[in-house]
Tab-separated table of C-alpha atoms in Angstrom:
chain	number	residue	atom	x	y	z
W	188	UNK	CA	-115.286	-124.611	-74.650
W	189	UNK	CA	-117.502	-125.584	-71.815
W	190	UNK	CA	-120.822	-123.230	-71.058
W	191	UNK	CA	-121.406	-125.156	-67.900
W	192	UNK	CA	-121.470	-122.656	-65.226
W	193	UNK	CA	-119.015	-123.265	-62.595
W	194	UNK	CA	-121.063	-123.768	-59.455
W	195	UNK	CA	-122.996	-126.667	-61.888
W	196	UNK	CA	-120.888	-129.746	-60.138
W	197	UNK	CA	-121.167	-130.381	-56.197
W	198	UNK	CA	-117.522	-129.633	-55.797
W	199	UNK	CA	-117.745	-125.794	-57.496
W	200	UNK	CA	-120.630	-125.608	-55.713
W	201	UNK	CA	-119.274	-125.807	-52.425
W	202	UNK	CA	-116.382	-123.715	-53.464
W	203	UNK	CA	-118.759	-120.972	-54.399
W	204	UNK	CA	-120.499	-121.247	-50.918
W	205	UNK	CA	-116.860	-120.665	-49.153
W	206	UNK	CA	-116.210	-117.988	-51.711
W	207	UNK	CA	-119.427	-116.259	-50.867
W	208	UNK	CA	-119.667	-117.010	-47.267
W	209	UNK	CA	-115.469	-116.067	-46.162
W	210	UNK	CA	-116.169	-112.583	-48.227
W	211	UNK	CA	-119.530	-112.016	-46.727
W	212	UNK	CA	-118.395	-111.845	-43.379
W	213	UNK	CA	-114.921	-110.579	-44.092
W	214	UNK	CA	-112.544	-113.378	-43.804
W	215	UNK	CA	-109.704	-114.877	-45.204
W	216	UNK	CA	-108.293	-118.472	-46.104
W	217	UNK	CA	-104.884	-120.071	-46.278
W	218	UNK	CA	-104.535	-123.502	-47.296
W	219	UNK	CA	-101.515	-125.492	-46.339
W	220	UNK	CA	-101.738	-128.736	-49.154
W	221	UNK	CA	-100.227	-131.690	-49.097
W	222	UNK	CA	-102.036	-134.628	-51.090
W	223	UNK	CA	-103.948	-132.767	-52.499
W	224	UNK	CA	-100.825	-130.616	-54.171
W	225	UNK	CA	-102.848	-127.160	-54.120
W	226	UNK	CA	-106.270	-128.591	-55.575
W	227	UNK	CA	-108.169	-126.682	-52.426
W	228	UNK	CA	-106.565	-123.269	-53.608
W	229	UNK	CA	-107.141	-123.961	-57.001
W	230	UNK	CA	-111.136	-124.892	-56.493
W	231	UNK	CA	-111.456	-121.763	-54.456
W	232	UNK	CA	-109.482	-119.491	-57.018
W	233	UNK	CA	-111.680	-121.198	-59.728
W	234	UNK	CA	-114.188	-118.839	-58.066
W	235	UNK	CA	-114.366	-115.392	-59.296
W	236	UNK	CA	-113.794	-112.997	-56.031
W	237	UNK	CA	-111.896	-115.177	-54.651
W	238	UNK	CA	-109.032	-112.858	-54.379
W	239	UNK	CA	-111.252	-111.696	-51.421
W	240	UNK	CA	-110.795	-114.714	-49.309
W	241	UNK	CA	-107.525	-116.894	-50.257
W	242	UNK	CA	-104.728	-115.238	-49.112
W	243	UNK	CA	-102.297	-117.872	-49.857
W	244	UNK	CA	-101.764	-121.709	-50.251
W	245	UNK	CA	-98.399	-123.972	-48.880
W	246	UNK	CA	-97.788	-126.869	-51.569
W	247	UNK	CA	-95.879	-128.871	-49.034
W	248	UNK	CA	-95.833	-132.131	-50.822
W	249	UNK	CA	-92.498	-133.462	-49.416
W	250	UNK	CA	-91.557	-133.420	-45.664
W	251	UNK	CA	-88.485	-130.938	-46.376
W	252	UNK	CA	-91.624	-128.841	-48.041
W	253	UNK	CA	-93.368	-129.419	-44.746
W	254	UNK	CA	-90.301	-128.954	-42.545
W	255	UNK	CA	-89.122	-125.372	-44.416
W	256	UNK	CA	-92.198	-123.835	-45.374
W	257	UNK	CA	-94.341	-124.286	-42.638
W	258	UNK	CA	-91.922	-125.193	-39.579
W	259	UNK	CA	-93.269	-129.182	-38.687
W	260	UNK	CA	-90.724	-130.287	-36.655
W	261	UNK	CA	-88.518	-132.600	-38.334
W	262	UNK	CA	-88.914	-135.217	-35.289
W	263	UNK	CA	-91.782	-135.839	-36.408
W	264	UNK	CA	-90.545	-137.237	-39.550
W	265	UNK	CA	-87.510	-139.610	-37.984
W	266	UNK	CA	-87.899	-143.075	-36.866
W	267	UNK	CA	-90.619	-143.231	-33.891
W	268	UNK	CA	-92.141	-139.902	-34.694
W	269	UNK	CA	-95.911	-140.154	-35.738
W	270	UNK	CA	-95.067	-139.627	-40.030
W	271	UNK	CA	-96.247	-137.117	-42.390
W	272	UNK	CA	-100.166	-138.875	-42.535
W	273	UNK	CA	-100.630	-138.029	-39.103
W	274	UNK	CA	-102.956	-135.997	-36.891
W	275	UNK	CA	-99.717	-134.122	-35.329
W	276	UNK	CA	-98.220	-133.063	-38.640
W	277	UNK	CA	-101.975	-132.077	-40.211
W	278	UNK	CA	-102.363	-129.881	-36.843
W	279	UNK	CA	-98.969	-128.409	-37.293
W	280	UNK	CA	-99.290	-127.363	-41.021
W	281	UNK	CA	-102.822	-125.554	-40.271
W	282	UNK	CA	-101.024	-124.313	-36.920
W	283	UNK	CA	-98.060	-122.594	-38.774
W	284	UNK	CA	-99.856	-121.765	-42.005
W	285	UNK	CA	-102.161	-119.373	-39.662
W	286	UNK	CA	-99.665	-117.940	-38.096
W	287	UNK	CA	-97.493	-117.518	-41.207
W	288	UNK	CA	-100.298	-115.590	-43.077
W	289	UNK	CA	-102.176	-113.536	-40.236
W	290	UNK	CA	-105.257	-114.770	-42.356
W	291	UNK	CA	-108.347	-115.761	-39.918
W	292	UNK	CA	-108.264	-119.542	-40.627
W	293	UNK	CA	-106.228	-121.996	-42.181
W	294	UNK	CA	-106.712	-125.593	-43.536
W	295	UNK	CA	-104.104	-128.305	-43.783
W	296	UNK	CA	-104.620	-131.829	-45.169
W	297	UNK	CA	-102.074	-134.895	-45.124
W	298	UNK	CA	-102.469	-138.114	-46.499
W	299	UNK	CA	-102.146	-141.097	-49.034
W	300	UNK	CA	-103.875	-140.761	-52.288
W	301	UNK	CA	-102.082	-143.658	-54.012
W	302	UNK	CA	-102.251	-146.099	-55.831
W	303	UNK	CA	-99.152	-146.863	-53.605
W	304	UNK	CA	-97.744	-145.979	-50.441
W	305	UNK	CA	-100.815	-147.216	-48.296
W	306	UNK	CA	-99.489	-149.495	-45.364
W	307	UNK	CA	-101.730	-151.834	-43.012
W	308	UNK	CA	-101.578	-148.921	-40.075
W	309	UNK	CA	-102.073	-146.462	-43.136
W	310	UNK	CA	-103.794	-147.629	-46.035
W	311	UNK	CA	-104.396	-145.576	-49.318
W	312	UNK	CA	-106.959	-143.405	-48.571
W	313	UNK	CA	-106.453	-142.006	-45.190
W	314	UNK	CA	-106.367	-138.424	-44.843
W	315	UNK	CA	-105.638	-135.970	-41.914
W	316	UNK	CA	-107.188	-132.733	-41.773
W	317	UNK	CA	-106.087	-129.790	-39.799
W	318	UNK	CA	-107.936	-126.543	-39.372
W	319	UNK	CA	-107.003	-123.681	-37.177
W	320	UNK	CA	-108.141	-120.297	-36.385
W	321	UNK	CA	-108.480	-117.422	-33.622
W	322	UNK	CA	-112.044	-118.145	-32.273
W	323	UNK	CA	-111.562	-122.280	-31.912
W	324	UNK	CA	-108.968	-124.330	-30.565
W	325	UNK	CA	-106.552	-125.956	-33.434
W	326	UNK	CA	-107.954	-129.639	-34.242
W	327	UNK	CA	-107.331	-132.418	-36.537
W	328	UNK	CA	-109.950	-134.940	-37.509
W	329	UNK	CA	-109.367	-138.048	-39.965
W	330	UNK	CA	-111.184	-139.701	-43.107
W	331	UNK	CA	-110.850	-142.846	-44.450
W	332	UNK	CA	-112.037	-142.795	-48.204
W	333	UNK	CA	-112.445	-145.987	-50.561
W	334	UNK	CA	-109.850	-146.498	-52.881
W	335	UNK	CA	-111.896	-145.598	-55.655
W	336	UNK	CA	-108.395	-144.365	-57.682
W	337	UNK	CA	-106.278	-141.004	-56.872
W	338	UNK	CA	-108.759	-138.714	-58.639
W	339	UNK	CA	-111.401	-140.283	-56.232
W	340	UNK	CA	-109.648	-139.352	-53.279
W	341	UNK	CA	-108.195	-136.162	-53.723
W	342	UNK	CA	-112.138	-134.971	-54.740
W	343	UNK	CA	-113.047	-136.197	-51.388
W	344	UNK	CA	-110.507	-134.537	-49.877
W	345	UNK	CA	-110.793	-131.817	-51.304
W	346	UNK	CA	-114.843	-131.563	-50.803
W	347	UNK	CA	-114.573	-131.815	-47.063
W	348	UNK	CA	-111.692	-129.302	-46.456
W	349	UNK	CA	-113.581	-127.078	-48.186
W	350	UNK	CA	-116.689	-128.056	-45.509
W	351	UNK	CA	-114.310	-128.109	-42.724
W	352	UNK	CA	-114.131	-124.429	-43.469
W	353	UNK	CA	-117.809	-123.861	-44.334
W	354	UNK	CA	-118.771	-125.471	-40.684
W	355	UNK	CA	-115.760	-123.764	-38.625
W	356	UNK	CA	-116.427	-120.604	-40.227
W	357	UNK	CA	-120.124	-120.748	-38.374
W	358	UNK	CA	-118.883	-120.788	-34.980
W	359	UNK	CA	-116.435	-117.620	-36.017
W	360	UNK	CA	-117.654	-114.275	-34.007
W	361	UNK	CA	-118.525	-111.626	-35.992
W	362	UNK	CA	-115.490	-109.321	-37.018
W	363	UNK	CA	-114.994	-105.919	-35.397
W	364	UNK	CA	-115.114	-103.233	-37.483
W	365	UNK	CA	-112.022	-101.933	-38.552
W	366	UNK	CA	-110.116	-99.284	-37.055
W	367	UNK	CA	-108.465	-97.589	-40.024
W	368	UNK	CA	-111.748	-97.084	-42.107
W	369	UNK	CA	-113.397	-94.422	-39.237
């Protein structure tokens, strides 16, 4: 059994900060996971309290996934459209995952881990990531990380989602209190 505490690695340790940071000021996470096939969730829920900020996590692996669970339009899958690595579809996924949880932010990320599927206008290692919330406007930024293998790239993936969500959740205003607790 390991005795290395959890927050001992840069990766837990940034999971811990958006554990501790999301429950300090009262807000909640939904992750909407597509190369990375839920690792985001599963570093947060590695956490314990997590249950106080991750509400709930899309594994939308496939475009059907994409399509049905979190309503991407399927034009943007057909000949023409802009494909499933793409700042449209990563907007969409964080877009719908919002609204389809009523948390206060969401994260999406799209993109080609590999070894294969890379092409010249997308190689292996591209990633889209889509964040959206109530105080900000919806936004999708890109990374391009070396093809140091699949593990490689999905733990650079998912280190900056997880400080996407540290550096959005900054700008959030506080929360008003709630009404049912007076």
């Amino acid at each position: 059994m390991n005795d290395t505490p959890v927050h001992d690695n840069p990766l837990s340790a940034l999971a811990l900060e958006v554990v501790e940071t999301f429950s300090a000021r009262g807000f909640t996470i939904a992750t909407a996971e597509s190369c990375t096939g839920g690792l985001i969730a599963g570093m947060i829920t590695d956490i314990p309290g997590s249950s106080k900020v991750l509400d709930r996590g899309y594994v939308t692996y496939s475009n059907d996934a994409k399509i049905e669970m979190l309503s991407v339009p399927e034009e943007f899958f057909e000949e023409g459209g802009p494909g499933a690595v793409s700042e449209e579809v990563a907007e969409a996924m964080a877009k719908n995952a919002l609204q389809k949880s009523s948390t206060d932010i969401a994260i999406s990320v799209t993109g080609i881990a590999g070894p294969g599927g890379g092409t010249e206008d997308k190689p292996v290692g591209l990633v889209w990531f889509g964040c959206a919330c109530d105080w900000a406007p919806t936004f999708a930024i890109s990374r391009y990380f070396d093809d140091n293998g699949r593990d490689a790239i999905r733990a650079e993936t998912v280190m900056t989602a997880l400080m996407i969500l540290i550096e959005t959740l900054k700008e959030a205003p506080d929360k008003e209190p709630d009404q049912d607790s007076e």
